[in-house]
PDB file of C-alpha atoms in Angstrom:
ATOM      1  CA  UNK S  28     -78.562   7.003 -49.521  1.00  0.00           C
ATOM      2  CA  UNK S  29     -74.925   6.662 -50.173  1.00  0.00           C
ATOM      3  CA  UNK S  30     -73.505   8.386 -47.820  1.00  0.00           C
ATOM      4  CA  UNK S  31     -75.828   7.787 -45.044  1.00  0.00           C
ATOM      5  CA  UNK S  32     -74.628   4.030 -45.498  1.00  0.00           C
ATOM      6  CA  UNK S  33     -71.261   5.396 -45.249  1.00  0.00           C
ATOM      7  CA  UNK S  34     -71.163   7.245 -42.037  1.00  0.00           C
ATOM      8  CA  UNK S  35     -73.704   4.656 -39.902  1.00  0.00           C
ATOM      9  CA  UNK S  36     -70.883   1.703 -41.030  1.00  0.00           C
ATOM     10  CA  UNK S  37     -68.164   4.243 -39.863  1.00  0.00           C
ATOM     11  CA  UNK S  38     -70.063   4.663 -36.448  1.00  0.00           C
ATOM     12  CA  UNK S  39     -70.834   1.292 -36.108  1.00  0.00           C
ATOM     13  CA  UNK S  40     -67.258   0.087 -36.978  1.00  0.00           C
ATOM     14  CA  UNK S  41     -65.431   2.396 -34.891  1.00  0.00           C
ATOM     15  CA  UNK S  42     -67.984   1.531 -31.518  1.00  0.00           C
ATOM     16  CA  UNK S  43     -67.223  -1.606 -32.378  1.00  0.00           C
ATOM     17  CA  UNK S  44     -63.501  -1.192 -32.610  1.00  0.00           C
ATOM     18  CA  UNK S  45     -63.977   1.218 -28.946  1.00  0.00           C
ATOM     19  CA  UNK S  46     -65.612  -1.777 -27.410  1.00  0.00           C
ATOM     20  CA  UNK S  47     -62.777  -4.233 -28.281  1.00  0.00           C
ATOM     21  CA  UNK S  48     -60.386  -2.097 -26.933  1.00  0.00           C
ATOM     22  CA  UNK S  49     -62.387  -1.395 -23.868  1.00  0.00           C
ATOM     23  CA  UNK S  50     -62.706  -4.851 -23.514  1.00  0.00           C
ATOM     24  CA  UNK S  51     -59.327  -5.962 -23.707  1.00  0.00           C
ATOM     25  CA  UNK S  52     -58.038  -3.543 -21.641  1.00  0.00           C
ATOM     26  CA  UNK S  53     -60.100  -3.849 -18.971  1.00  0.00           C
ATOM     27  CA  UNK S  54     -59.573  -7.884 -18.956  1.00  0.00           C
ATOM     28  CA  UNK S  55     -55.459  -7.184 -18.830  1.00  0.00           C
ATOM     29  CA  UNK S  56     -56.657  -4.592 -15.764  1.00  0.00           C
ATOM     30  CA  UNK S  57     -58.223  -7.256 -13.865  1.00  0.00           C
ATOM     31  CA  UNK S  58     -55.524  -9.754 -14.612  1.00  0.00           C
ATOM     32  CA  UNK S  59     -52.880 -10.410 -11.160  1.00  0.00           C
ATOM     33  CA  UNK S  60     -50.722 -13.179 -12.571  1.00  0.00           C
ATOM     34  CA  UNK S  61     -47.265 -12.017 -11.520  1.00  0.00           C
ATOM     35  CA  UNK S  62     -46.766  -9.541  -8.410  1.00  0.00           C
ATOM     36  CA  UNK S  63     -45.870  -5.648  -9.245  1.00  0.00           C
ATOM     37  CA  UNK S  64     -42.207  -5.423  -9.070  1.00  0.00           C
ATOM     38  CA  UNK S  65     -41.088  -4.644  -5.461  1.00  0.00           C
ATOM     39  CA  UNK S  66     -40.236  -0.598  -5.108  1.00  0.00           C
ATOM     40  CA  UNK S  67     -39.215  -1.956  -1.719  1.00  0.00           C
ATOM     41  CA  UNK S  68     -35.430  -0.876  -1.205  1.00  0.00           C
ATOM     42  CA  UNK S  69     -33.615  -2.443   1.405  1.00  0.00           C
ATOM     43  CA  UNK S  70     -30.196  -1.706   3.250  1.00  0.00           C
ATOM     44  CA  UNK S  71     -29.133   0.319   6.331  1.00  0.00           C
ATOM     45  CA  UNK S  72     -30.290   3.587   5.148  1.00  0.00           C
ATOM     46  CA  UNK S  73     -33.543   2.808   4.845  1.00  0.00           C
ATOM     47  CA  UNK S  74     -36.371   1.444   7.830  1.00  0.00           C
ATOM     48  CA  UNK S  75     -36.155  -2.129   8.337  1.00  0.00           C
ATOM     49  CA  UNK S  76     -38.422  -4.929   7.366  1.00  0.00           C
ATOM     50  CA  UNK S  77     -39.904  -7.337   9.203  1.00  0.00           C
ATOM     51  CA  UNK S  78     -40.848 -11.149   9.233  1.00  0.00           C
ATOM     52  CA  UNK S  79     -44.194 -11.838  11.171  1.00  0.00           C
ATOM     53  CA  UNK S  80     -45.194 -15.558  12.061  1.00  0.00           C
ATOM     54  CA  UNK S  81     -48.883 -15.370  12.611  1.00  0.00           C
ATOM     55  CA  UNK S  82     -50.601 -18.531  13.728  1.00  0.00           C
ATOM     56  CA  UNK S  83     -54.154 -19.890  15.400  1.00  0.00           C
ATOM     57  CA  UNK S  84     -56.348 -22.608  16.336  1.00  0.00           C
ATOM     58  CA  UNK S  85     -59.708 -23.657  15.417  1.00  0.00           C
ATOM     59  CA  UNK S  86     -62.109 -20.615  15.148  1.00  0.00           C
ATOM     60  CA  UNK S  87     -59.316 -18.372  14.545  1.00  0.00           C
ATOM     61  CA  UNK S  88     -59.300 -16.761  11.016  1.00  0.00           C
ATOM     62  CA  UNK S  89     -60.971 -13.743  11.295  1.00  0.00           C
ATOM     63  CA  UNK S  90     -58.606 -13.143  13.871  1.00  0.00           C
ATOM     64  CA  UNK S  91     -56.135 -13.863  12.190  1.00  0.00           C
ATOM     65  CA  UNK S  92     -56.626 -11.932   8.890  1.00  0.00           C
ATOM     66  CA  UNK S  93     -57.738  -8.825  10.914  1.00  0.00           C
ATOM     67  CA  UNK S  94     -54.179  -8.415  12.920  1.00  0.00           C
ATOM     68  CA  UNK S  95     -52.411  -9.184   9.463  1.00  0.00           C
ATOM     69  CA  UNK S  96     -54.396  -6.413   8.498  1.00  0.00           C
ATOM     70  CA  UNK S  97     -53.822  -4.264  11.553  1.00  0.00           C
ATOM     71  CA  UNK S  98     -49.777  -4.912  10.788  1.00  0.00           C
ATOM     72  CA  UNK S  99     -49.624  -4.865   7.010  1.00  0.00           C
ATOM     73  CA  UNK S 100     -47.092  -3.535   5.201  1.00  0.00           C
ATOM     74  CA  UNK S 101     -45.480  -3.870   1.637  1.00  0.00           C
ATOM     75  CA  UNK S 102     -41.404  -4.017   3.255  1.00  0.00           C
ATOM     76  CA  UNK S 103     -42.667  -7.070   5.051  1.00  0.00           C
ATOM     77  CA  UNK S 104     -43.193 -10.700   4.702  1.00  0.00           C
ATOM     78  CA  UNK S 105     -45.676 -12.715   6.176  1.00  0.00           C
ATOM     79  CA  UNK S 106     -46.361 -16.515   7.409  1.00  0.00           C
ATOM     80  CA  UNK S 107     -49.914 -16.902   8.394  1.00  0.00           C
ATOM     81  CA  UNK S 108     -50.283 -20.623  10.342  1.00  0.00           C
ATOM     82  CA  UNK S 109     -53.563 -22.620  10.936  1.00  0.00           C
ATOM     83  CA  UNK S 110     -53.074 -25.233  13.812  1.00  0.00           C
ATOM     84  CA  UNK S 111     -53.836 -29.459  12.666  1.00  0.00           C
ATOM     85  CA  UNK S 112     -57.068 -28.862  14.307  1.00  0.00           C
ATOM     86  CA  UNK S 113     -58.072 -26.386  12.337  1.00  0.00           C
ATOM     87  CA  UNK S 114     -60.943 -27.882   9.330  1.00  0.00           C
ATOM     88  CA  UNK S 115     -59.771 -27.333   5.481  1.00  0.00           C
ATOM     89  CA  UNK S 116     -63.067 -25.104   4.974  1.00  0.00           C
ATOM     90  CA  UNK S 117     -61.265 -22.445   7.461  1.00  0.00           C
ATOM     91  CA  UNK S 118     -57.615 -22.761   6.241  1.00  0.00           C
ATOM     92  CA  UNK S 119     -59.472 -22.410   2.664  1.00  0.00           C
ATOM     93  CA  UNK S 120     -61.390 -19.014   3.847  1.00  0.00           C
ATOM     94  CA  UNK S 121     -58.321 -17.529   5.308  1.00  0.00           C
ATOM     95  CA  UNK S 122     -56.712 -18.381   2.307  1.00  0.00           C
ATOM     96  CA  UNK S 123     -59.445 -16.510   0.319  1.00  0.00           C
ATOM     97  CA  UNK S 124     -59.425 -13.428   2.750  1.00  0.00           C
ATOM     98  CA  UNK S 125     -55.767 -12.988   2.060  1.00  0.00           C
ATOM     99  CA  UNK S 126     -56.084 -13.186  -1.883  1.00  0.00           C
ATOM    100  CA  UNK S 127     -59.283 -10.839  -1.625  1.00  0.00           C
ATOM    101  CA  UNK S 128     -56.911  -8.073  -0.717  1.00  0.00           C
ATOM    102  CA  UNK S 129     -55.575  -6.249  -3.989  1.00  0.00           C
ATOM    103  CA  UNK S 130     -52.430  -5.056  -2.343  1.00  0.00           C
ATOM    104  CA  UNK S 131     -51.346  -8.506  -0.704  1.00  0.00           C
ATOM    105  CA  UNK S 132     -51.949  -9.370  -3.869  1.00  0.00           C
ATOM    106  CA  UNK S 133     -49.901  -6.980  -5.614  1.00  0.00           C
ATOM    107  CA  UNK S 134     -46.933  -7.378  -3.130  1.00  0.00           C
ATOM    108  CA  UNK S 135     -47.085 -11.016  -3.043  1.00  0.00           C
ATOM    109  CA  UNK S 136     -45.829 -10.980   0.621  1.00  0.00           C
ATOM    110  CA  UNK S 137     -47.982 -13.330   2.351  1.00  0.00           C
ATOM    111  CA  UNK S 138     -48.385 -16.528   2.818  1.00  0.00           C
ATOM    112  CA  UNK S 139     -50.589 -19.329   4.282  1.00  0.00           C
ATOM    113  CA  UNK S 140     -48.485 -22.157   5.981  1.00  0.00           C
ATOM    114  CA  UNK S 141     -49.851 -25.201   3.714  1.00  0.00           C
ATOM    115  CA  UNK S 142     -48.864 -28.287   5.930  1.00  0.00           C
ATOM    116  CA  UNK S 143     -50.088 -27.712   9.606  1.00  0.00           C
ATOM    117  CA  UNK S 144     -48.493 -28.649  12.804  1.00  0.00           C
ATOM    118  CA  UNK S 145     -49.446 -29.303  15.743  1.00  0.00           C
ATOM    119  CA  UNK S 146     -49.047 -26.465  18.145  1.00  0.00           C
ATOM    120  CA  UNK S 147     -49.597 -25.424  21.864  1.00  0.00           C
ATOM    121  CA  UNK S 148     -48.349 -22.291  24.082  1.00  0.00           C
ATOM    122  CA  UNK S 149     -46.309 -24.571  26.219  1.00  0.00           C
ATOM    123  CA  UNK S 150     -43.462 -27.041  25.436  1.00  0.00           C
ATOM    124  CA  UNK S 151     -41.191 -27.739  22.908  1.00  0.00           C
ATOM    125  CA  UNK S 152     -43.734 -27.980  20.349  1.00  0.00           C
ATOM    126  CA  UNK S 153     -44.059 -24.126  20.273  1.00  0.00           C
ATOM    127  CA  UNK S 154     -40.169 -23.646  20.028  1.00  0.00           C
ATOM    128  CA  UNK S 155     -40.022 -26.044  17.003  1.00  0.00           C
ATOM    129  CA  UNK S 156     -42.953 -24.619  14.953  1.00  0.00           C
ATOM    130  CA  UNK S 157     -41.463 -20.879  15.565  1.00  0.00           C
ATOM    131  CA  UNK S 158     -37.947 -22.227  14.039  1.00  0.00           C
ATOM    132  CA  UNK S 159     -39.875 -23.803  11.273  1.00  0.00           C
ATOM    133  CA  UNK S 160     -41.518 -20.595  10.435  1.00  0.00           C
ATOM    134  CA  UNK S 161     -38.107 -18.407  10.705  1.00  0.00           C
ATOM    135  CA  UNK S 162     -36.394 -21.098   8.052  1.00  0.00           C
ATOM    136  CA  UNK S 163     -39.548 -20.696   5.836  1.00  0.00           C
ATOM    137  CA  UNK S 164     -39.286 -17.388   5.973  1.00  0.00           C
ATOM    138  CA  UNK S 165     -35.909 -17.416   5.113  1.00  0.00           C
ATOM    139  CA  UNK S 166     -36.310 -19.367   2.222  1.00  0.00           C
ATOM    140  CA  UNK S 167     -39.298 -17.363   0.860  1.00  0.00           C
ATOM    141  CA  UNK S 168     -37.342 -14.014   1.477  1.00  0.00           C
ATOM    142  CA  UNK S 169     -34.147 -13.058   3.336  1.00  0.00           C
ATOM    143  CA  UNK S 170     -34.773  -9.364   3.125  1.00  0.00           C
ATOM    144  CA  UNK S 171     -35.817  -9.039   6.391  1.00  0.00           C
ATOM    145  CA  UNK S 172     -34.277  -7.626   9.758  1.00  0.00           C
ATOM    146  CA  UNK S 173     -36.426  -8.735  12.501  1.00  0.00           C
ATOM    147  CA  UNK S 174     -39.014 -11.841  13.399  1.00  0.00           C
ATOM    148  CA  UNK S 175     -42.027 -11.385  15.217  1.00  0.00           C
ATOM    149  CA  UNK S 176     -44.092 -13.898  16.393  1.00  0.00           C
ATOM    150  CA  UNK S 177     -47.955 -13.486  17.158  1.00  0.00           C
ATOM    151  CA  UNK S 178     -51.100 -15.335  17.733  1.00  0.00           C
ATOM    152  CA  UNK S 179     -54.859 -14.811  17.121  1.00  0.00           C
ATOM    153  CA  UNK S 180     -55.300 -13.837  20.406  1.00  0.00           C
ATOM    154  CA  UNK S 181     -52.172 -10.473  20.439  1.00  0.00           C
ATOM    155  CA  UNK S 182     -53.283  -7.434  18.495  1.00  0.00           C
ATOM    156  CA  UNK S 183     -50.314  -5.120  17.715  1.00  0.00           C
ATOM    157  CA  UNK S 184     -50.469  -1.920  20.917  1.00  0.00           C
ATOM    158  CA  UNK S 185     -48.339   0.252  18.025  1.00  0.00           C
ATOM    159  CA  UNK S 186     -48.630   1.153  15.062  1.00  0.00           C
ATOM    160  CA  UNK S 187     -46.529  -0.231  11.996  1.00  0.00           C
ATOM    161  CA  UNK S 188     -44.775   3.185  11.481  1.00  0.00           C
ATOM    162  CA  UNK S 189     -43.961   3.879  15.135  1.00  0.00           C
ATOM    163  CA  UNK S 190     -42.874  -0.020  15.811  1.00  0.00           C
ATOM    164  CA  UNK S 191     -40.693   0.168  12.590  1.00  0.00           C
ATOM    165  CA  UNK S 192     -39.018   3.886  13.491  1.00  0.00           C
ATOM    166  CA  UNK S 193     -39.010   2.137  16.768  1.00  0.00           C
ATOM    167  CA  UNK S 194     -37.039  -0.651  15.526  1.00  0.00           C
ATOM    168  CA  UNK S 195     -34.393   1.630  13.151  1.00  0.00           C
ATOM    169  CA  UNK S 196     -33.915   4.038  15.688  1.00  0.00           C
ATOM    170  CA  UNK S 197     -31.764   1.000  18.369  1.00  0.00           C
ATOM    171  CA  UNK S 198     -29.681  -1.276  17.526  1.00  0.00           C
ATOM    172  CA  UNK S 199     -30.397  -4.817  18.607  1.00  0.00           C
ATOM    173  CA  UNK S 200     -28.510  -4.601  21.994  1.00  0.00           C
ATOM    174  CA  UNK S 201     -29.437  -1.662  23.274  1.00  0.00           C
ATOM    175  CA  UNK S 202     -33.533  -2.805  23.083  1.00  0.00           C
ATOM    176  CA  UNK S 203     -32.414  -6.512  24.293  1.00  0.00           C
ATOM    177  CA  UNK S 204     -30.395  -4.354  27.078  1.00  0.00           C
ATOM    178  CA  UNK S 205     -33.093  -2.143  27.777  1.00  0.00           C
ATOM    179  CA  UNK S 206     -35.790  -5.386  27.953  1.00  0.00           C
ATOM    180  CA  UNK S 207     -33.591  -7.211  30.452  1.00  0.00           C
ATOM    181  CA  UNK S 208     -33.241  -4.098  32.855  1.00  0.00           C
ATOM    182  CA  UNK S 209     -36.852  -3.985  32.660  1.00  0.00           C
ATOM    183  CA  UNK S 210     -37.122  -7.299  33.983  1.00  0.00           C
ATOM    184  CA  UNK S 211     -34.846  -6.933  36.849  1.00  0.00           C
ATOM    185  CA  UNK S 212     -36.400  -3.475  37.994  1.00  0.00           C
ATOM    186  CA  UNK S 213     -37.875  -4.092  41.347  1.00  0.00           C
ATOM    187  CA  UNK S 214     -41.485  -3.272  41.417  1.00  0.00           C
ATOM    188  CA  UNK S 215     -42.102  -0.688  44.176  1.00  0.00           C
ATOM    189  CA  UNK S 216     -45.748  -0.184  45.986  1.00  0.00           C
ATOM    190  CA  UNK S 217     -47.072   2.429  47.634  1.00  0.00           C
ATOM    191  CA  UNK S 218     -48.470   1.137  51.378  1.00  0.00           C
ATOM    192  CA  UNK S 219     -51.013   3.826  51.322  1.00  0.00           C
ATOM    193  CA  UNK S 220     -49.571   6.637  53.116  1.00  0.00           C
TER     194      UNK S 220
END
């Protein structure tokens, strides 16, 4: 009798002992307090990065989180914008959608703009927001090389590998060059013969 009380209080002690470890160690798995540290490297040898300004109106956040989904990526950072019209239940779910994702999570490169402004298409209004966005940006990260600005209603017509090769493949004048002959090229019809 001895020894059967021996070995049942060394299997119960060490599936005890199993199921504290398990238990810790699964509890510091699901813990995300601090960001994994960035294995994004940065300089001219390597693809740029990007700053996206993403903003909406009422009804908007789905929207919203699905073209910051459609245009994710870890080198980049973020700045997702919910007009003053906009109720504090939707700026709260958008807010959720973006901390549901594990790696936006992980990369801790996106953010919800916290005070809203007022915004429309037209006027100045527009203009100042988009500056306020760049200089938040800037604060929150300087890593980047290029600003985009998009609303609820774009969705991106490339992909985030082909705009970014895109990008690291011309140097700033020759796509600003190449935008303003565009412009000026005469459009030419055919008159049906």
């Amino acid at each position: 009798m001895g020894a059967e009380r021996k070995w049942l209080l060394t299997l119960f002690s060490a599936a005890f002992l199993s199921l504290i470890i398990l238990l810790f160690s699964s509890i510091s798995a699901f813990s995300f307090s601090k960001p994994f540290p960035s294995i994004v490297q940065v300089g001219s040898h390597y693809p740029p990065a990007f700053a996206y300004y993403i903003w909406g109106g009422r009804g908007d956040c789905d929207r919203i989180f699905r073209l910051l989904l459609a245009v994710y990526h870890p080198r980049n950072r973020y700045l997702l914008h919910l007009t003053v019209e906009v109720s504090e239940e939707e700026r709260r779910r958008l807010s959720g959608l973006v901390k549901s994702v594990a790696s936006i999570r992980a990369f801790g490169n996106v953010d919800v703009l916290g005070k809203p402004d007022r915004l429309t298409y037209m006027g100045s209004t527009n203009i100042a927001t988009t500056l306020r966005a760049a200089a938040i940006l800037l604060r929150l990260d300087s890593g980047w090389n290029w600003f985009i600005t998009l609303t609820a209603m774009d969705y991106p017509l490339l992909t985030q590998d082909v705009g970014t090769w895109h990008y690291y493949l011309c140097s700033s004048a020759v796509l600003f060059l190449k935008r303003q002959m565009h412009i000026h090229t005469p459009m030419r019809t055919s008159n049906g013969h």
